[in-house]
């Protein structure tokens, strides 16, 4: 072999340097690529042969393979930080959007409406006969209730938009999972030999996996991790077998893909995230999925829907809806409690869903409390004719209220059973089985008489809007009763129902300064003024946003640190690659010198023959 073996050695050096220069050039040109892992050509000795006298002579060099310098540990940290960052980023966007809907600056917002409402009542109290002031009060009150309706509708729209975002996020998770399964199939096809590496495909798979980590947390993948201390990065993904799971359930198993699914409620259009296993068993993941964009969406919208109350049992937006409803309901209840004291020709409640005659009142509405209220009848002259005290305890039903009103008792303590409440009124409760709605009514027997309710802590008239100014059950439907919108002159500021007195109007004005009980959906009670509770509500929105922003800042710092570490171990360092390029160029020049030397030796050898 002799001189030709030496020629081969030089040529092998040229080929190796060419591959190394090509690999380095590829690194440099991809320095700004979105997701590219730097590569290295692994160069080894090409072996030996027995030369003259049994001496082992080298056969030159060779490139065994081209590998990615991928560090799985830094990549795992990057995925984890991406999950956390995307979670708080989505939260930040939505919480800021909600906050913008409750500005409550001096000239705008529900607090300004409350101020105008209280001012209108104060003006009316000073001149209860003035028709223009009555009309203004009703107009201002309408504005307040309409803004409550709009605020609630805005929150519901936000909830609905997030609900639709869930659909798009699940679709994207499935699209990525399916694409990863297809890449796995191609990787298996290309990596037949141990030295075969589908580097571009593995980069693409890592990029998709990183994107997936932004969408949902608690993802595990790549069962096979190899350690090779001969390379610059010691931990990398190895083998062609690949699995990816969410909450322990296989999303990708090699080339097989098992999608997440959605179950949609046709009435509420709410979506549950489920997984169907090989055994076709449906597993609900809605309450289990955490982290990433999907986790944020579920934490905002809520994870468990209560069909009976038609609310989410959890979720930040449900908390805001509950607080706004509590505000509107309590405002309505206490105002109606006061206004029910103003005498009217008849009394009736709103139609309430699933309120039956045997429904326990305290179970139906958390505003109802143990205590009593008085039903007062006034004659044609506005003089009190009779009064009866009705009690409520933990077992009281609507039928019990009717029975107490209708009972033949000596309410006036005058030993005359012909002039008591049951002689003046007819009380009834009706339930419509077709609409599942119940209504309470009290009608007067004698024309010209009027009736009122004076509450002593039960909240009965206010909770059921009996003889009140407002109708509705929450922020979504609170409104001024239709008769006052149609004819504001019906508004009265007196107890006996006549113009001139302002006792009721003054009591409603005073209500703004009182601390009242706000019964929250979670069972807690806040004792606040009306505007104080509203400030508590808007303060919670602001506090939630601020807390998330602080966490988001921390997650941003964590992500930037993880990204820098990942890039230092996996990304392209242009200065390093240029140094490598010079090194390989020098090697190429040296190898070419070997070839030219051998060429000169051959010329000399051929010259000797001549």
Coordinates of C-alpha atoms in Angstrom, one line a residue, residues 283-592:
X283 CA -61.9 10.6 31.5
X284 CA -62.8 14.2 32.5
X285 CA -59.6 16.3 32.6
X286 CA -61.3 19.6 33.2
X287 CA -60.5 19.7 36.9
X288 CA -57.1 18.1 36.5
X289 CA -55.3 20.1 33.8
X290 CA -53.0 22.8 35.1
X291 CA -50.6 25.4 33.8
X292 CA -50.1 27.0 30.4
X293 CA -52.7 28.8 28.4
X294 CA -55.3 26.1 28.9
X295 CA -54.8 26.0 32.7
X296 CA -55.3 29.8 32.8
X297 CA -58.4 29.6 30.7
X298 CA -59.9 26.9 33.0
X299 CA -59.0 28.9 36.1
X300 CA -60.6 32.0 34.7
X301 CA -63.8 30.4 33.4
X302 CA -64.2 27.7 36.0
X303 CA -63.8 24.0 35.9
X304 CA -67.1 22.5 37.3
X305 CA -70.5 23.7 36.1
X306 CA -73.5 23.5 38.4
X307 CA -76.5 23.0 36.3
X308 CA -78.9 23.7 39.1
X309 CA -77.6 27.2 39.8
X310 CA -76.2 27.6 36.2
X311 CA -72.9 28.8 37.6
X312 CA -69.3 27.6 37.7
X313 CA -68.4 26.3 41.1
X314 CA -64.9 27.9 40.7
X315 CA -63.1 30.4 38.5
X316 CA -62.0 34.0 38.9
X317 CA -64.7 35.3 36.5
X318 CA -67.4 33.4 38.4
X319 CA -66.1 35.1 41.6
X320 CA -66.5 38.5 39.9
X321 CA -70.0 37.6 38.7
X322 CA -70.9 36.4 42.2
X323 CA -69.7 39.6 43.8
X324 CA -71.5 41.8 41.3
X325 CA -74.6 39.8 41.8
X326 CA -74.2 40.0 45.6
X327 CA -73.8 43.8 45.3
X328 CA -76.9 44.2 43.1
X329 CA -79.0 41.8 45.1
X330 CA -78.1 43.3 48.5
X331 CA -78.6 46.9 47.1
X332 CA -82.0 45.8 45.8
X333 CA -83.0 43.9 48.9
X334 CA -82.3 46.7 51.4
X335 CA -83.7 49.4 49.2
X336 CA -86.9 47.4 48.7
X337 CA -87.1 46.7 52.4
X338 CA -87.3 50.4 53.0
X339 CA -89.6 51.2 50.1
X340 CA -92.0 48.4 51.0
X341 CA -92.9 50.5 54.1
X342 CA -94.7 52.9 51.7
X343 CA -98.3 51.9 51.5
X344 CA -99.8 50.7 48.1
X345 CA -103.1 49.4 46.9
X346 CA -101.7 45.8 46.7
X347 CA -98.5 43.9 47.2
X348 CA -97.0 41.2 45.0
X349 CA -93.6 39.6 44.6
X350 CA -91.8 38.9 41.4
X351 CA -92.2 35.5 39.7
X352 CA -89.4 33.4 41.2
X353 CA -88.0 30.2 39.6
X354 CA -88.6 27.0 41.5
X355 CA -90.1 28.8 44.5
X356 CA -92.9 26.5 45.7
X357 CA -95.3 26.9 48.6
X358 CA -93.4 24.3 50.6
X359 CA -89.9 25.7 49.8
X360 CA -88.0 26.7 53.0
X361 CA -87.4 30.4 52.5
X362 CA -83.9 30.5 54.2
X363 CA -82.8 27.7 51.9
X364 CA -84.1 29.5 48.8
X365 CA -82.5 32.9 49.4
X366 CA -79.5 33.4 51.7
X367 CA -80.7 37.0 52.3
X368 CA -83.7 35.7 54.3
X369 CA -82.9 35.8 58.0
X370 CA -84.7 34.7 61.2
X371 CA -86.9 37.5 62.6
X372 CA -90.2 39.1 61.9
X373 CA -91.9 41.7 59.8
X374 CA -95.2 43.7 60.2
X375 CA -98.0 43.9 57.6
X376 CA -99.7 47.3 58.1
X377 CA -103.0 48.4 56.6
X378 CA -103.9 52.1 56.2
X379 CA -107.5 53.4 55.7
X380 CA -108.6 56.0 53.1
X381 CA -107.3 58.8 55.3
X382 CA -103.9 57.3 55.7
X383 CA -104.5 56.3 59.3
X384 CA -103.2 52.9 60.4
X385 CA -106.1 50.5 60.6
X386 CA -104.4 47.3 61.7
X387 CA -101.0 45.6 62.0
X388 CA -99.9 42.0 62.2
X389 CA -96.5 40.6 63.0
X390 CA -95.3 37.6 60.9
X391 CA -92.4 35.5 62.0
X392 CA -89.7 33.6 60.1
X393 CA -87.5 30.8 61.4
X394 CA -85.3 28.2 59.8
X395 CA -88.3 26.1 58.7
X396 CA -90.7 28.8 57.4
X397 CA -92.2 28.3 54.0
X398 CA -94.3 30.5 51.8
X399 CA -97.4 28.5 52.9
X400 CA -96.5 29.2 56.5
X401 CA -96.5 33.0 55.6
X402 CA -99.9 32.6 54.0
X403 CA -101.2 30.7 57.0
X404 CA -100.0 33.4 59.5
X405 CA -101.5 36.2 57.4
X406 CA -104.8 34.4 57.0
X407 CA -105.1 33.2 60.7
X408 CA -108.0 34.7 62.6
X409 CA -106.2 36.5 65.4
X410 CA -107.0 39.6 67.4
X411 CA -104.3 41.8 65.9
X412 CA -105.5 45.0 67.4
X413 CA -106.0 43.6 70.9
X414 CA -109.5 45.1 71.0
X415 CA -111.4 41.8 71.5
X416 CA -112.9 42.4 68.0
X417 CA -112.3 39.6 65.4
X418 CA -113.9 41.6 62.6
X419 CA -111.3 44.3 62.1
X420 CA -108.0 42.4 62.0
X421 CA -105.6 41.8 59.1
X422 CA -107.4 38.7 57.8
X423 CA -110.5 40.8 57.5
X424 CA -108.8 43.4 55.3
X425 CA -106.6 41.3 53.0
X426 CA -106.6 38.2 50.9
X427 CA -103.1 36.5 50.7
X428 CA -102.2 33.8 48.3
X429 CA -99.3 32.0 46.8
X430 CA -99.5 30.6 43.3
X431 CA -97.1 28.2 41.5
X432 CA -97.1 27.5 37.8
X433 CA -95.9 24.0 37.1
X434 CA -95.4 24.8 33.4
X435 CA -92.9 27.6 34.0
X436 CA -91.8 26.4 37.4
X437 CA -92.4 29.9 38.9
X438 CA -94.1 31.0 42.1
X439 CA -95.6 34.3 43.1
X440 CA -96.7 35.8 46.5
X441 CA -99.7 38.3 46.5
X442 CA -101.6 40.3 49.1
X443 CA -104.8 42.0 47.9
X444 CA -107.0 44.4 49.9
X445 CA -110.7 43.6 50.5
X446 CA -111.8 47.2 51.1
X447 CA -111.4 49.8 48.3
X448 CA -109.4 52.9 49.2
X449 CA -107.3 51.1 51.8
X450 CA -103.5 50.6 51.3
X451 CA -101.0 48.1 52.6
X452 CA -97.3 48.1 53.5
X453 CA -94.7 45.9 55.0
X454 CA -92.3 47.0 57.7
X455 CA -89.4 44.6 58.0
X456 CA -87.6 43.9 61.3
X457 CA -84.5 42.1 60.0
X458 CA -85.9 39.2 57.9
X459 CA -85.3 40.9 54.5
X460 CA -88.5 39.2 53.3
X461 CA -90.0 42.0 51.3
X462 CA -86.7 43.1 49.9
X463 CA -85.6 39.6 48.9
X464 CA -88.8 38.9 47.0
X465 CA -89.3 42.4 45.7
X466 CA -92.7 42.8 47.5
X467 CA -93.8 46.4 47.3
X468 CA -90.4 47.5 46.4
X469 CA -88.9 49.9 43.8
X470 CA -86.8 47.3 42.1
X471 CA -87.4 44.0 40.3
X472 CA -85.0 41.3 39.5
X473 CA -82.7 38.8 41.2
X474 CA -79.1 39.9 40.4
X475 CA -77.0 42.3 38.4
X476 CA -78.1 40.7 35.2
X477 CA -81.7 41.6 35.5
X478 CA -82.0 44.3 38.2
X479 CA -84.4 47.0 37.0
X480 CA -86.8 49.7 38.1
X481 CA -90.4 48.3 38.3
X482 CA -92.3 48.9 35.2
X483 CA -95.1 50.9 36.8
X484 CA -92.7 53.6 38.0
X485 CA -91.0 53.8 34.6
X486 CA -94.4 54.2 33.0
X487 CA -95.7 56.7 35.6
X488 CA -93.0 58.3 37.9
X489 CA -95.8 60.1 39.7
X490 CA -96.6 56.8 41.6
X491 CA -93.4 57.3 43.5
X492 CA -94.1 58.1 47.2
X493 CA -91.8 59.3 50.0
X494 CA -94.2 58.6 52.8
X495 CA -95.3 55.6 54.9
X496 CA -99.0 56.0 54.4
X497 CA -98.7 56.3 50.6
X498 CA -99.6 60.0 50.4
X499 CA -97.6 62.9 49.0
X500 CA -96.1 65.4 51.4
X501 CA -94.3 63.1 53.8
X502 CA -90.6 62.2 53.2
X503 CA -90.0 59.6 55.9
X504 CA -89.3 56.8 53.4
X505 CA -87.2 59.0 51.2
X506 CA -85.1 60.1 54.1
X507 CA -84.6 56.4 55.1
X508 CA -83.4 55.5 51.7
X509 CA -81.0 58.5 51.7
X510 CA -79.7 57.3 55.1
X511 CA -79.2 53.8 53.7
X512 CA -76.0 54.9 51.9
X513 CA -74.3 55.6 55.2
X514 CA -75.3 52.3 56.9
X515 CA -73.2 49.1 57.0
X516 CA -75.4 46.2 55.9
X517 CA -74.8 42.5 55.4
X518 CA -73.7 41.3 52.0
X519 CA -74.2 37.5 51.8
X520 CA -71.6 36.2 49.4
X521 CA -72.0 33.1 47.3
X522 CA -69.3 31.2 49.2
X523 CA -71.3 31.6 52.4
X524 CA -69.2 34.4 53.9
X525 CA -70.7 37.7 55.0
X526 CA -69.2 41.2 54.5
X527 CA -70.6 44.1 56.6
X528 CA -70.1 47.1 54.4
X529 CA -71.8 50.2 53.1
X530 CA -73.2 49.9 49.6
X531 CA -70.4 51.8 48.0
X532 CA -67.9 50.1 50.3
X533 CA -68.8 46.7 49.0
X534 CA -68.6 47.9 45.4
X535 CA -65.1 49.2 46.2
X536 CA -64.3 45.8 47.7
X537 CA -65.4 44.2 44.4
X538 CA -63.4 46.5 42.2
X539 CA -60.5 46.2 44.6
X540 CA -60.5 42.5 44.2
X541 CA -60.2 42.8 40.4
X542 CA -57.3 45.2 40.9
X543 CA -55.6 43.1 43.6
X544 CA -56.0 39.9 41.4
X545 CA -54.4 41.7 38.5
X546 CA -51.6 43.2 40.6
X547 CA -50.8 39.8 42.2
X548 CA -50.7 38.1 38.8
X549 CA -48.5 40.9 37.4
X550 CA -46.0 40.4 40.2
X551 CA -46.0 36.6 39.5
X552 CA -45.7 37.3 35.8
X553 CA -42.7 39.5 36.3
X554 CA -41.1 36.7 38.3
X555 CA -42.0 34.2 35.6
X556 CA -40.6 36.5 32.9
X557 CA -37.2 36.7 34.7
X558 CA -37.2 32.9 35.2
X559 CA -38.0 32.4 31.5
X560 CA -35.3 34.8 30.4
X561 CA -32.7 33.0 32.6
X562 CA -33.8 29.6 31.3
X563 CA -33.7 30.8 27.7
X564 CA -30.2 32.2 28.1
X565 CA -29.0 28.9 29.7
X566 CA -30.7 26.9 26.9
X567 CA -29.1 29.1 24.2
X568 CA -25.7 28.9 25.8
X569 CA -25.8 25.1 25.7
X570 CA -27.9 24.5 22.6
X571 CA -27.8 27.6 20.5
X572 CA -25.2 28.9 18.0
X573 CA -22.4 31.1 19.3
X574 CA -21.1 32.9 16.2
X575 CA -17.7 33.6 17.7
X576 CA -17.2 30.0 18.7
X577 CA -18.3 28.8 15.3
X578 CA -15.9 31.2 13.5
X579 CA -13.1 29.9 15.7
X580 CA -14.0 26.3 14.7
X581 CA -14.2 27.4 11.1
X582 CA -10.6 28.7 11.2
X583 CA -9.5 25.4 13.0
X584 CA -11.1 23.3 10.3
X585 CA -9.8 25.5 7.5
X586 CA -6.3 25.0 8.9
X587 CA -6.9 21.2 9.1
X588 CA -8.0 21.3 5.5
X589 CA -4.9 23.1 4.5
X590 CA -2.7 20.7 6.4
X591 CA -4.4 17.7 4.8
X592 CA -4.0 19.2 1.4

